[in-house]
Amino acid sequence: MDDKISVMCTLLGFPAFPPVGHVSLCELEGRVHSMPAEQADVLIFTNTVASHPRIAITRDLLHSSICREDARQVFLPVQETLIKKLINVWYEQGLVEALQTAAEPQEGREVPSALQFLATYLLRLVSGINHIRNSFHPHLRESGDKLIAAVSQTRAWPMSPVRCLTWHPHCTKLAVAAWDDSVRVYSPGTSLTPILKCKSQRAVSCLAWRPMSASELAVGCESGVFVWHVDPNSVVTRPSVSCATVLQRPHHSPVTSITWSQHGDLLLTASAADTAMYVWDVAMECFVALRRVGGGGVSLVTWSPDGSKVFAATTGIIFRVWSTDQWLPERWTVMSGHVQAACWSPCGSVLLFATSEEPLIYSLTFNLMDTVFQDDNVSKTALPVVDLTEVEVDEGERVGGLVVSMAWDKRGQHLAVLFKKTDLVAVFLTELHAVLQVSPCCFVRGVSGEIPNYISFQQNFTEGANLTIAWSSGRVQYFPLVCKDLKTDRSIFHESVPNLDSSLRNSSFRSIR
């Protein structure tokens, strides 16, 4: 192998993680500290997160403690005629549910045979139409909450107390979307927690703070995007919907991913049910649609930190890297599944991504001309850099497997990986030199029985990196990775790219025109 190509990193070689009953608290100067869950306190080891708000999204905190189905049990049953029942089901649940009600025998009520036959025939017709439509548009096989859950960056999205969270890029401010579709904004030094919620803001899937602004937060949900204006000087903890700009387009729902441009002047929205992306000028409430045929709905979009490129994954085997100067895409394909997770290096020269079918992290490297590096005699390929194949690490405990999401800190020194099944978060050390170098750092374990649901890095953390983890108990944990002697050369923005090694030219990923 060429000496310019680094050896692929694996899950072997990680330091021993805390025993069961202990909680990982922080990493200081390369050493991981942990304590028993009953005594765990990160402030014993470091004060870097002392002023950060303590967050726990519990059932008592949520506004919607019962779902719609449970709410119906509060009322006494009443006798309805068949026609009235069908009308009510149609109004509340849709035509298909009404047809199913008419086609099935009703307890204590006879359904006319002609109506039952007609409903059964129409259900078969609807099923046939859906089968034909899904064969041409695989991304439409799921809809609503099921579609969001299938492509979400949140593990166990339907059941997670924290649906997603995001740090403000310039200040210590954290937005947390909860299971009841409310969004809470936490800041240090204040007991006021604004709650952003309205009736139309249902099934929140993604959040994004607007760069160069202290008060604007975009919330992607089932009906579109709500761009809330959260006045930091206001004492109102429940802003009305008049404080939000609503961005909606026909067939562009649910919105599954949003990303702001480098300077916050443009907002890009994507839906796994729509093959088009929309670039919004939020102030003018106008948009431009970016449409491409092939691949299915656009499930994930992320703008590069330097603003020159946009990564767009679809629900099929195709993903694209757009150049924002002329909005022209480079089209790529994977062997199977779809791209599940992706993140940019701080300089925008390296893109990491993982698919829904392989326990591998791949890397794409870009040159100064905003195009993927290509040797004249070599086809473009994505290089596998991390092998996440499940391994046994301690007394029969296994870690690794498929990836749900990834997060790369702003210095380009730490990469966090959230797995589909493993109840630990893996953190890797990364260095951006002539090639990307990845090495093991540590595993983060929560309280016994907790599952990590979401991960993110604080953007303005100056002492290293602050990995923020939302656990299935509703607890939001800060895991600081602190180094007194920060080596700024770790985040040097090198544009030099080595020639591709011949042994990697048969990668599963090929760029096609």
PDB file of C-alpha atoms in Angstrom, residues 65 76 115 128 209 252 266 280 306 384 470 496 507:
ATOM      1  CA  SER A  65     -48.616  13.300  28.392  1.00  0.00           C
ATOM      2  CA  LEU A  76     -67.672   7.257  27.268  1.00  0.00           C
ATOM      3  CA  LEU A 115     -71.034  -1.971   0.948  1.00  0.00           C
ATOM      4  CA  GLY A 128     -52.473  -2.156  -6.358  1.00  0.00           C
ATOM      5  CA  TRP A 209     -29.672  27.757  14.350  1.00  0.00           C
ATOM      6  CA  HIS A 252     -42.483  18.744   0.422  1.00  0.00           C
ATOM      7  CA  LEU A 266     -29.970  30.862   2.658  1.00  0.00           C
ATOM      8  CA  TRP A 280     -35.010  29.585   0.689  1.00  0.00           C
ATOM      9  CA  ASP A 306     -16.728  26.874   3.761  1.00  0.00           C
ATOM     10  CA  PRO A 384     -13.067   3.385   3.522  1.00  0.00           C
ATOM     11  CA  ALA A 470     -29.263  12.704  24.604  1.00  0.00           C
ATOM     12  CA  SER A 496      -3.036  18.428  -0.773  1.00  0.00           C
ATOM     13  CA  SER A 507     -14.503   0.597  -3.649  1.00  0.00           C
TER      14      SER A 507
END
